[in-house]
Coordinates of C-alpha atoms and ligand atoms in Angstrom, one line a residue:
Chain M
X33 CA -21.9 122.3 30.5
X34 CA -18.6 120.5 30.9
X35 CA -18.2 117.0 32.3
X36 CA -17.4 118.0 35.9
X37 CA -19.9 117.7 38.5
X38 CA -22.0 120.9 39.2
X39 CA -22.9 121.9 42.8
X40 CA -25.9 123.9 43.8
X41 CA -23.4 126.3 45.3
X42 CA -19.6 126.2 44.9
X43 CA -17.7 129.0 46.9
X44 CA -14.1 129.3 46.2
X45 CA -11.6 131.3 48.4
X46 CA -13.7 134.4 49.1
X47 CA -12.1 137.4 50.7
X48 CA -13.6 140.7 51.7
X49 CA -12.3 143.6 53.7
X50 CA -14.2 146.7 54.8
X51 CA -11.6 149.3 55.2
X52 CA -8.8 147.6 57.2
X53 CA -11.2 145.1 58.7
X54 CA -10.6 141.7 56.9
X55 CA -14.1 140.2 57.5
X56 CA -14.0 137.1 55.2
X57 CA -10.6 135.5 54.9
X58 CA -10.6 132.8 52.4
X59 CA -13.9 130.9 52.6
X60 CA -14.5 127.9 50.6
X61 CA -17.3 125.2 50.7
X62 CA -19.7 123.3 48.5
X63 CA -23.3 122.7 48.8
X64 CA -24.9 119.7 47.0
X65 CA -28.2 119.7 45.2
X66 CA -30.9 118.8 47.9
X67 CA -28.8 119.7 50.8
X68 CA -30.1 121.6 53.8
X69 CA -26.9 123.3 54.6
X70 CA -26.6 125.0 58.0
X71 CA -24.2 127.9 58.3
X72 CA -23.2 128.7 61.9
X73 CA -21.2 131.3 63.4
X74 CA -21.1 133.7 66.3
X75 CA -22.5 137.3 65.9
X76 CA -20.3 139.3 63.6
X77 CA -18.4 136.4 62.1
X78 CA -19.5 137.3 58.6
X79 CA -22.5 135.1 57.8
X80 CA -24.7 137.8 56.3
X81 CA -21.6 139.3 54.4
X82 CA -21.0 136.0 52.9
X83 CA -24.7 135.7 51.7
X84 CA -24.3 139.2 50.3
X85 CA -21.1 138.3 48.5
X86 CA -22.6 135.0 47.1
X87 CA -25.5 137.0 45.7
X88 CA -23.3 139.9 44.2
X89 CA -24.8 142.5 46.5
X90 CA -21.3 142.9 48.0
X91 CA -18.4 142.4 45.7
X92 CA -15.8 140.1 46.8
X93 CA -12.1 141.2 46.8
X94 CA -11.1 137.8 45.7
X95 CA -12.6 134.5 45.0
X96 CA -15.3 132.9 42.9
X97 CA -18.8 131.8 43.4
X98 CA -20.7 129.2 41.1
X99 CA -24.4 128.8 41.5
X100 CA -25.7 125.7 39.7
X101 CA -22.4 125.9 37.7
X102 CA -22.8 129.6 36.6
X103 CA -20.1 132.0 37.7
X104 CA -21.8 134.9 39.4
X105 CA -19.3 137.4 37.9
X106 CA -19.7 136.4 34.3
X107 CA -23.1 134.6 34.2
X108 CA -24.9 136.5 37.0
X109 CA -28.4 136.6 35.4
X110 CA -28.3 132.8 34.7
X111 CA -26.9 132.1 38.3
X112 CA -29.5 134.3 40.1
X113 CA -32.5 133.1 38.0
X114 CA -33.0 130.0 40.2
X115 CA -32.2 131.6 43.5
X116 CA -34.5 132.8 46.3
X117 CA -33.2 134.8 49.3
X118 CA -33.9 136.6 52.5
X119 CA -30.8 138.6 53.5
X120 CA -30.5 139.8 57.1
X121 CA -34.1 140.7 57.9
X122 CA -36.9 140.7 55.2
X123 CA -36.9 143.9 53.1
X124 CA -40.5 144.9 52.6
X125 CA -42.5 148.0 51.4
X126 CA -44.1 148.8 54.7
X127 CA -46.9 151.1 53.1
X128 CA -48.0 148.4 50.8
X129 CA -49.9 145.2 51.6
X130 CA -48.4 141.8 51.6
X131 CA -50.1 141.0 48.4
X132 CA -48.8 144.0 46.7
X133 CA -45.2 143.3 47.9
X134 CA -45.6 139.9 46.4
X135 CA -47.0 141.3 43.3
X136 CA -43.9 143.4 42.7
X137 CA -41.8 140.3 42.6
X138 CA -44.3 138.2 40.7
X139 CA -44.3 140.9 38.0
X140 CA -40.6 140.1 37.4
X141 CA -41.6 136.5 36.6
X142 CA -44.4 136.6 33.9
X143 CA -44.6 132.8 33.9
X144 CA -46.1 132.7 37.3
X145 CA -50.0 132.2 37.3
X146 CA -52.0 134.8 39.1
X147 CA -53.0 132.3 41.7
X148 CA -49.4 131.8 42.8
X149 CA -49.7 134.8 45.2
X150 CA -52.5 133.1 47.2
X151 CA -50.8 129.8 47.1
X152 CA -47.6 131.3 48.5
X153 CA -49.5 133.3 51.3
X154 CA -51.1 130.0 52.2
X155 CA -47.9 128.1 52.3
X156 CA -46.3 130.5 54.9
X157 CA -49.5 130.8 56.9
X158 CA -50.4 134.2 55.9
X159 CA -53.6 133.7 54.0
X160 CA -56.4 135.8 55.3
X161 CA -53.8 138.5 56.2
X162 CA -52.6 139.3 52.6
X163 CA -54.6 142.6 52.3
X164 CA -53.1 144.1 55.5
X165 CA -50.4 146.8 55.3
X166 CA -47.1 145.3 56.1
X167 CA -46.4 148.1 58.6
X168 CA -49.1 146.5 60.8
X169 CA -47.4 143.1 60.8
X170 CA -45.6 141.6 63.6
X171 CA -42.0 140.6 63.4
X172 CA -42.9 137.0 62.8
X173 CA -45.4 137.8 60.1
X174 CA -42.8 139.8 58.3
X175 CA -40.4 136.9 58.6
X176 CA -43.0 134.7 56.9
X177 CA -43.7 137.2 54.2
X178 CA -39.9 137.4 53.6
X179 CA -39.8 133.6 53.1
X180 CA -42.8 134.0 50.8
X181 CA -40.9 136.5 48.7
X182 CA -38.0 134.1 48.5
X183 CA -40.1 131.2 47.4
X184 CA -42.6 132.8 45.1
X185 CA -40.8 132.2 41.9
X186 CA -40.0 128.5 42.5
X187 CA -36.2 128.9 43.1
X188 CA -34.1 125.6 43.5
X189 CA -31.6 127.2 45.8
X190 CA -32.9 129.3 48.8
X191 CA -30.8 131.4 51.1
X192 CA -32.5 132.1 54.5
X193 CA -30.7 134.4 57.0
X194 CA -31.9 133.4 60.4
X195 CA -35.3 132.4 59.2
X196 CA -37.0 131.7 62.6
X197 CA -35.8 134.9 64.2
X198 CA -38.8 136.4 65.9
X199 CA -41.1 133.6 65.2
X200 CA -43.2 132.0 67.9
X201 CA -42.5 128.3 68.9
X202 CA -45.4 127.0 66.9
X203 CA -44.3 129.0 64.0
X204 CA -40.8 127.8 64.3
X205 CA -42.1 124.2 64.0
X206 CA -44.2 125.1 61.0
X207 CA -41.2 126.9 59.3
X208 CA -38.9 123.9 59.9
X209 CA -41.5 121.6 58.6
X210 CA -42.0 123.8 55.6
X211 CA -38.2 123.7 54.9
X212 CA -37.9 120.0 55.2
X213 CA -41.0 119.5 53.0
X214 CA -39.7 121.7 50.3
X215 CA -36.4 120.1 50.4
X216 CA -37.8 116.6 50.3
X217 CA -40.8 117.0 47.9
X218 CA -39.4 119.7 45.5
X219 CA -35.8 119.0 45.8
X220 CA -35.1 122.7 46.9
X221 CA -31.6 123.3 48.2
X222 CA -31.4 125.4 51.3
X223 CA -28.6 127.5 52.8
X224 CA -29.6 128.5 56.3
X225 CA -27.8 130.7 58.8
X226 CA -28.9 130.4 62.3
X227 CA -28.1 130.7 65.9
X228 CA -30.4 128.0 66.9
X229 CA -28.0 125.0 67.0
X230 CA -30.8 122.6 67.6
X231 CA -32.4 123.8 64.5
X232 CA -29.3 122.7 62.6
X233 CA -29.4 119.4 64.4
X234 CA -33.0 118.9 63.5
X235 CA -33.2 119.9 60.1
X236 CA -29.8 120.3 58.3
X237 CA -27.8 117.4 56.8
X238 CA -24.7 119.4 56.4
X239 CA -23.0 122.2 58.4
X240 CA -20.3 124.7 58.2
X241 CA -19.0 126.8 61.2
X242 CA -17.6 130.2 60.4
X243 CA -15.2 131.8 62.9
X244 CA -13.0 135.0 62.4
X245 CA -13.6 134.9 58.7
X246 CA -12.7 131.2 58.2
X247 CA -14.7 128.1 57.9
X248 CA -13.2 126.1 60.8
X249 CA -15.4 123.0 60.4
X250 CA -17.5 121.6 57.6
X251 CA -19.2 118.2 57.3
X252 CA -22.2 116.1 57.8
X253 CA -24.2 116.9 60.9
X254 CA -24.2 113.1 61.8
X255 CA -20.5 113.0 61.7
X256 CA -19.9 115.9 63.9
X257 CA -22.3 114.5 66.5
X258 CA -20.9 111.0 66.4
X259 CA -17.5 111.5 67.8
X260 CA -15.8 108.6 69.3
X261 CA -15.7 109.9 72.8
X262 CA -17.9 110.6 75.8
X263 CA -17.9 113.5 78.0
X264 CA -18.6 113.3 81.8
X265 CA -18.5 115.7 84.6
X266 CA -17.3 114.4 87.9
X267 CA -18.5 116.1 91.1
X268 CA -16.5 115.5 94.1
X269 CA -14.9 117.5 97.0
X270 CA -11.7 115.5 96.5
X271 CA -10.7 117.2 93.3
X272 CA -6.9 117.1 93.6
X273 CA -6.6 113.5 94.1
X274 CA -9.3 112.6 91.7
X275 CA -7.5 114.8 89.1
X276 CA -4.3 112.8 89.8
X277 CA -6.0 109.5 89.3
X278 CA -8.0 110.4 86.3
X279 CA -5.0 111.8 84.5
X280 CA -3.3 108.3 84.8
X281 CA -6.0 106.4 83.1
X282 CA -5.0 105.4 79.4
X283 CA -8.7 105.8 78.1
X284 CA -8.9 109.5 79.3
X285 CA -8.3 112.0 76.6
X286 CA -8.7 115.2 78.6
X287 CA -9.5 116.5 82.0
X288 CA -10.0 120.0 83.2
X289 CA -11.4 121.8 86.3
X290 CA -14.6 123.6 86.6
X291 CA -15.7 125.2 89.9
X292 CA -17.1 122.2 91.8
X293 CA -16.3 119.5 89.3
X294 CA -13.9 118.0 86.8
X295 CA -14.7 117.7 83.1
X296 CA -13.5 114.6 81.6
X297 CA -13.3 113.4 78.0
X298 CA -13.0 109.6 77.6
X299 CA -13.0 107.0 74.9
X300 CA -16.6 105.8 74.0
X301 CA -18.0 103.4 76.6
X302 CA -15.4 103.9 79.3
X303 CA -17.3 106.1 81.7
X304 CA -18.3 103.1 83.9
X305 CA -14.7 102.0 84.2
X306 CA -13.7 105.4 85.3
X307 CA -16.4 105.5 87.9
X308 CA -15.2 102.1 89.3
X309 CA -11.6 103.2 89.4
X310 CA -12.3 106.4 91.3
X311 CA -14.3 104.4 93.9
X312 CA -11.7 101.7 94.2
X313 CA -9.2 104.4 95.1
X314 CA -11.4 105.7 97.8
X315 CA -12.7 109.0 96.2
X316 CA -16.2 110.0 97.2
X317 CA -18.0 110.7 93.9
X318 CA -21.1 112.7 94.5
X319 CA -22.2 112.6 91.1
X320 CA -21.1 111.4 87.7
X321 CA -23.0 113.4 85.1
X322 CA -22.8 112.3 81.5
X323 CA -22.8 115.3 79.1
X324 CA -24.7 114.7 75.9
X325 CA -22.7 115.8 72.8
X326 CA -24.9 118.2 71.2
X327 CA -24.1 120.4 68.3
X328 CA -24.4 123.2 70.6
X329 CA -21.7 121.9 72.9
X330 CA -19.6 121.3 70.0
X331 CA -20.2 124.6 68.5
X332 CA -19.3 126.5 71.7
X333 CA -16.3 124.4 72.2
X334 CA -15.1 125.1 68.6
X335 CA -15.9 128.8 68.5
X336 CA -14.7 129.7 72.0
X337 CA -11.1 129.2 71.3
X338 CA -9.4 127.9 74.4
X339 CA -12.4 126.1 75.7
X340 CA -10.6 124.3 78.6
X341 CA -9.1 127.3 80.2
X342 CA -11.4 127.4 83.2
X343 CA -10.4 129.2 86.3
X344 CA -9.8 127.1 89.3
X345 CA -11.3 128.0 92.7
X346 CA -9.2 126.0 95.2
X347 CA -9.4 126.7 98.9
Chain X
X69 CA -38.1 142.9 31.6
X70 CA -37.5 146.8 31.3
X71 CA -41.1 147.3 30.7
X72 CA -42.0 145.1 33.7
X73 CA -39.5 146.9 35.9
X74 CA -41.0 150.3 34.8
X75 CA -44.4 149.2 35.6
X76 CA -43.3 148.2 39.1
X77 CA -41.8 151.7 39.7
X78 CA -44.9 153.4 38.4
X79 CA -47.0 151.1 40.5
X80 CA -45.1 152.0 43.7
X81 CA -45.2 155.8 42.9
X82 CA -49.1 155.7 42.5
X83 CA -49.5 153.7 45.7
X84 CA -47.8 156.4 47.7
X85 CA -49.5 159.4 48.9
X86 CA -46.9 161.9 47.7
X87 CA -48.1 162.0 44.1
X88 CA -51.6 162.9 45.1
X89 CA -50.3 165.6 47.4
X90 CA -48.5 167.0 44.4
X91 CA -51.6 166.9 42.3
X92 CA -53.6 168.8 44.9
X93 CA -51.0 171.5 45.0
X94 CA -51.2 171.7 41.2
X95 CA -54.9 171.9 41.5
X96 CA -54.7 174.7 44.1
X97 CA -52.4 176.8 41.8
X98 CA -54.6 176.2 38.9
X99 CA -57.6 177.7 40.5
X100 CA -55.6 180.5 42.1
X101 CA -56.1 182.9 39.0
X102 CA -59.9 182.9 39.8
X103 CA -59.1 184.3 43.2
X104 CA -56.8 186.8 41.7
X105 CA -59.5 188.0 39.4
X106 CA -61.8 188.3 42.3
X107 CA -59.4 190.7 44.1
X108 CA -58.9 192.3 40.7
X109 CA -55.3 192.1 39.9
X110 CA -55.0 190.0 36.8
X111 CA -53.6 192.2 34.1
X112 CA -53.4 189.9 31.1
X113 CA -56.4 188.2 29.2
X114 CA -56.7 184.7 30.7
X115 CA -58.9 182.1 29.1
X116 CA -59.5 178.5 28.9
X117 CA -57.2 178.1 25.9
X118 CA -54.2 180.0 27.2
X119 CA -54.3 179.2 31.0
X120 CA -52.3 176.1 30.5
X121 CA -49.4 177.8 29.0
X122 CA -49.5 180.3 31.8
X123 CA -49.5 177.5 34.3
X124 CA -46.7 175.7 32.8
X125 CA -44.2 177.8 34.6
X126 CA -45.7 177.1 38.0
X127 CA -45.7 173.4 37.3
X128 CA -42.2 173.0 36.0
X129 CA -40.2 175.6 37.8
X130 CA -41.4 174.6 41.3
X131 CA -43.9 171.9 41.8
X132 CA -42.6 169.1 39.5
X133 CA -39.0 169.6 40.5
X134 CA -40.1 169.3 44.2
X135 CA -42.0 166.0 43.2
X136 CA -38.8 164.8 41.4
X137 CA -36.7 165.4 44.5
X138 CA -39.1 163.6 46.8
X139 CA -39.6 160.7 44.3
X140 CA -35.8 160.3 43.9
X141 CA -35.3 160.3 47.6
X142 CA -37.9 157.6 47.8
X143 CA -36.9 155.5 45.0
X144 CA -33.1 155.5 45.5
X145 CA -32.1 156.6 49.0
X146 CA -35.1 155.2 51.0
X147 CA -35.2 152.0 49.0
X148 CA -31.5 151.5 49.6
X149 CA -31.6 151.9 53.2
X150 CA -34.8 149.9 53.6
X151 CA -33.1 147.1 51.6
X152 CA -36.0 146.9 49.1
X153 CA -33.6 148.1 46.3
X154 CA -31.8 144.7 46.6
X155 CA -35.1 142.7 46.3
X156 CA -35.3 143.4 42.6
X157 CA -31.5 142.6 42.2
X158 CA -32.1 139.1 43.5
X159 CA -33.8 138.4 40.3
X160 CA -32.5 138.4 36.8
X161 CA -32.1 142.2 36.5
X162 CA -28.8 144.0 36.1
X163 CA -28.1 147.0 38.1
X164 CA -28.0 149.4 35.2
X165 CA -31.4 148.2 34.0
X166 CA -32.8 148.9 37.4
X167 CA -31.5 152.5 37.3
X168 CA -33.0 153.0 33.8
X169 CA -36.3 151.5 34.9
X170 CA -36.4 153.9 37.8
X171 CA -35.7 156.9 35.5
X172 CA -38.1 155.9 32.8
X173 CA -40.8 155.2 35.6
X174 CA -40.1 158.8 36.6
X175 CA -40.4 159.9 32.9
X176 CA -43.9 158.2 32.8
X177 CA -45.0 159.8 36.1
X178 CA -43.7 163.3 35.1
X179 CA -45.6 163.1 31.9
X180 CA -48.8 162.0 33.6
X181 CA -48.3 164.9 36.0
X182 CA -47.8 167.4 33.1
X183 CA -50.9 166.0 31.3
X184 CA -52.9 166.4 34.5
X185 CA -51.7 169.9 34.9
X186 CA -52.5 170.8 31.3
X187 CA -55.9 169.2 31.5
X188 CA -57.0 170.9 34.7
X189 CA -55.8 174.2 33.4
X190 CA -57.9 173.8 30.2
X191 CA -60.9 172.7 32.3
X192 CA -60.8 175.3 35.0
X193 CA -59.6 178.0 32.7
X194 CA -62.8 177.5 30.5
X195 CA -65.0 177.1 33.6
X196 CA -63.8 180.3 35.2
X197 CA -63.0 182.6 32.2
X198 CA -64.7 181.0 29.1
X199 CA -62.7 179.5 26.2
X200 CA -61.8 182.8 24.6
X201 CA -61.6 183.8 21.0
X202 CA -58.0 183.4 20.3
X203 CA -54.8 182.2 21.9
X204 CA -52.9 185.2 23.7
X205 CA -49.5 184.7 25.1
X206 CA -46.6 187.0 25.9
X207 CA -48.0 190.0 24.1
X208 CA -49.0 188.1 21.0
X209 CA -52.2 186.7 19.6
X210 CA -52.3 183.3 17.8
X211 CA -55.1 181.2 16.3
X212 CA -56.6 178.4 18.5
X213 CA -55.0 175.8 16.4
X214 CA -51.5 177.5 16.9
X215 CA -52.4 177.8 20.6
X216 CA -52.8 174.0 20.8
X217 CA -49.6 173.3 19.1
X218 CA -47.7 175.7 21.3
X219 CA -49.2 174.4 24.5
X220 CA -49.0 170.7 23.8
X221 CA -45.5 171.1 22.4
X222 CA -44.3 173.1 25.3
X223 CA -45.7 170.6 27.9
X224 CA -43.9 167.8 26.0
X225 CA -40.6 169.7 25.6
X226 CA -40.8 170.4 29.4
X227 CA -40.1 166.7 30.1
X228 CA -36.5 167.0 28.7
X229 CA -35.0 169.4 31.2
X230 CA -37.0 167.8 34.0
X231 CA -35.5 164.5 33.3
X232 CA -32.0 165.8 33.2
X233 CA -32.7 167.4 36.6
X234 CA -33.9 163.8 37.7
X235 CA -30.6 162.4 36.6
X236 CA -28.6 165.0 38.6
X237 CA -30.9 164.1 41.6
X238 CA -30.1 160.4 41.1
X239 CA -26.4 161.1 41.3
X240 CA -26.9 163.2 44.3
X241 CA -29.0 160.5 46.0
X242 CA -26.0 158.1 46.2
X243 CA -24.2 160.3 48.6
X244 CA -26.8 160.3 51.2
X245 CA -28.3 157.5 53.4
X246 CA -31.0 159.8 54.7
X247 CA -33.8 160.6 52.4
X248 CA -34.8 163.6 54.6
X249 CA -31.3 165.1 54.4
X250 CA -31.2 164.4 50.5
X251 CA -34.5 166.2 50.0
X252 CA -33.4 169.2 52.2
X253 CA -30.1 169.7 50.5
X254 CA -31.6 169.2 47.0
X255 CA -34.4 171.8 47.7
X256 CA -31.7 174.2 48.9
X257 CA -29.7 173.5 45.8
X258 CA -32.7 174.3 43.7
X259 CA -33.3 177.5 45.4
X260 CA -29.7 178.4 45.1
X261 CA -29.6 177.6 41.4
X262 CA -32.7 179.9 40.9
X263 CA -31.1 182.6 43.0
X264 CA -27.8 182.7 41.4
X265 CA -29.5 182.6 37.9
X266 CA -31.2 185.8 39.0
X267 CA -28.3 187.5 40.5
X268 CA -25.7 186.6 37.8
X269 CA -27.4 186.6 34.4
X270 CA -24.3 185.3 32.6
X271 CA -24.5 182.1 34.7
X272 CA -28.2 181.4 33.8
X273 CA -27.7 179.5 30.7
X274 CA -25.5 176.9 32.4
X275 CA -27.7 176.4 35.5
X276 CA -30.4 174.0 34.1
X277 CA -33.1 175.4 36.3
X278 CA -33.5 178.2 33.6
X279 CA -34.3 175.5 31.0
X280 CA -37.4 174.1 32.9
X281 CA -39.6 176.8 31.5
X282 CA -37.1 178.3 29.1
X283 CA -36.5 175.3 26.9
X284 CA -40.1 174.8 25.9
X285 CA -40.8 178.5 25.4
X286 CA -37.5 178.9 23.4
X287 CA -38.6 176.1 21.1
X288 CA -42.4 176.6 20.9
X289 CA -42.9 180.3 21.3
X290 CA -39.7 182.1 20.5
X291 CA -38.7 179.5 17.8
X292 CA -35.1 180.4 18.6
X293 CA -33.4 177.3 17.5
X294 CA -29.8 178.3 18.0
X295 CA -30.6 179.0 21.7
X296 CA -32.6 175.8 21.9
X297 CA -29.6 173.9 20.5
X298 CA -27.4 175.6 23.1
X299 CA -29.6 174.6 26.0
X300 CA -29.7 171.0 24.6
X301 CA -26.0 171.0 24.6
X302 CA -25.8 172.1 28.3
X303 CA -28.4 169.6 29.2
X304 CA -26.6 166.8 27.3
X305 CA -23.5 167.6 29.4
X306 CA -25.4 167.5 32.6
X307 CA -27.1 164.2 31.8
X308 CA -24.0 162.5 30.4
X309 CA -22.0 163.2 33.6
X310 CA -24.9 162.5 36.0
X311 CA -26.0 159.3 34.3
X312 CA -22.4 158.0 33.5
X313 CA -21.2 158.5 37.1
X314 CA -24.4 157.2 38.6
X315 CA -24.2 154.0 36.5
X316 CA -20.5 153.4 37.2
X317 CA -21.0 154.2 41.0
X318 CA -24.0 151.9 41.4
X319 CA -22.5 149.0 39.5
X320 CA -19.5 149.0 41.9
X321 CA -21.4 149.8 45.1
X322 CA -21.6 147.3 47.9
X323 CA -25.2 147.1 48.9
X324 CA -24.9 146.9 52.7
X325 CA -28.6 147.2 53.6
Ligands
LIG238 N1 -20.8 147.4 54.8 C1 -20.0 147.2 56.0 N2 -19.0 148.1 56.2 C2 -18.2 147.8 57.3 N3 -18.2 146.8 58.1 C3 -19.1 145.8 57.7 C4 -20.0 146.0 56.7 N4 -20.9 144.9 56.6 C5 -20.5 144.1 57.6 N5 -19.4 144.6 58.3 C6 -18.7 143.9 59.4 O1 -18.4 142.6 59.0 C7 -18.6 141.8 60.1 C8 -19.5 140.7 59.9 O2 -20.8 141.2 59.8 P1 -22.1 140.2 59.4 O3 -23.3 141.0 59.4 O4 -21.7 139.5 58.1 O5 -22.1 139.2 60.5 P2 -23.0 138.0 60.9 O6 -22.2 136.7 60.9 O7 -24.2 138.0 59.9 O8 -23.7 138.5 62.3 P3 -25.1 138.2 63.0 O9 -25.0 136.9 63.5 O10 -25.1 139.2 64.2 O11 -26.1 138.4 62.0 C9 -19.0 142.6 61.3 O12 -17.9 143.0 62.0 C10 -19.6 143.9 60.6 O13 -19.4 145.0 61.4
LIG239 MG1 -26.3 138.3 60.1

């Protein structure tokens, strides 16, 4: 290898059109070894398409993908050797048992010991159900079997496309624990797409947000959550006057109207000051509600486009 | 790796019910001559040693081509739309190698079916009609040894046109996303090729279906090597086109399921 650093995954300027629909429009990002990388985006934004492109199932129109330093166009077999993946929903032979499904994959890796199938069934919580036909499995059980398929050959980079889809709350916790444990103890890098934003908050260290075929935000989850501002909602009947007062305050960054309240973004730690100011000026503040900045909030704000264009219902 | 891929394909075929259904059909046709005898309309001397060569036509003209159609629909079209085709491609396997493995898996299976067909014909033929003194076929008598040669050689040679047919089916399978539609159209095509061969004799040498039984008989009974060579040439053209286009197509295809 050369001197430059290799990433678990290095995606460079990918493009893809289906007909005249330009679905992926220049996507670039990097995933470091050991990351649990969350990939967020609304329905139809191209998350699954992007995974397919990374894995060479769908051919990019332009751009380059390096997996562990191997270019997927020229060194595909080396690149894919250390990858495990569930793309969209798990693809299973329904008329075969779970064990037979896993056997088909284990057969491609002769180095795996025979006990590996039991081991992996146990790991995803399916031991005891391995000899049942997959067509009798529930959605969550199929999802678990899909994860088992992705992990059986000890890959070091694992792609999971909405891994907790269809899994019950207890199972969701188990799967999240499984992912964090594998990342921590075995150094496996994960690339996870999901709609569950709190999932990203809980288990991912890095995140990218995809919208309209572009990555509009990429960074450490911590950084995205620790923005230097607070958000409060001011509930009052005297909205016009309150609005005028709030707008004049130097520490206020933004104010907008929602039905019975005003949404205000202020510099960190200035909420109390705002409250005192309003009361001093004779405004009756019914409630002052702090809005916790969650990733969910942030995500909706970033993917909705004009987030502050809220209709006003004045009398 | 190729060997393991082939093993997987064969494993999948033998875990589905279709192959057993085909074997039951082969069995049924093999014991049919006994009923024909009972109603008294067998006009050629059938014995244990020549029933297999008579059964060859039944197996290779209709039953095994039907199996190939169903198997190709399953291993290409159905696996594509179910997404299981991509499972293999997420491991160090090239697309071309996967196609090769599927075709070779089919070769193994078709050979197993032919062997099965031959053995049950020997078995039931002897059981029903006795072994017989010599090998009679197509108006001629041969020694038992020659009979074995002709029979085994013909069953082996039958693999060639059947595999060419499988490659044509493989190419066809890329144009459909419904295995039912693919199977329907393929069966229609098979019937059509047989019919046009009957109606326009001059077309027959180019239609492939004529070679299913024709090629083994030409080589091992008629011994007409010029004709055999010509049939091989026609089959080579079919296979080069089908295989070549299939590989090129599959390598470039976006796997969207
Ligand atoms: N093979 C294809 N042919 C045509 N259009 C496609 C194809 N595959 C994907 N698309 C389109 O690309 C866009 C992105 O689809 P994709 O499945 O990647 O979205 P996604 O982000 O995974 O959505 P979801 O969150 O619902 O899973 C969609 O508009 C989809 O219709
Ligand atoms: Mg998706």
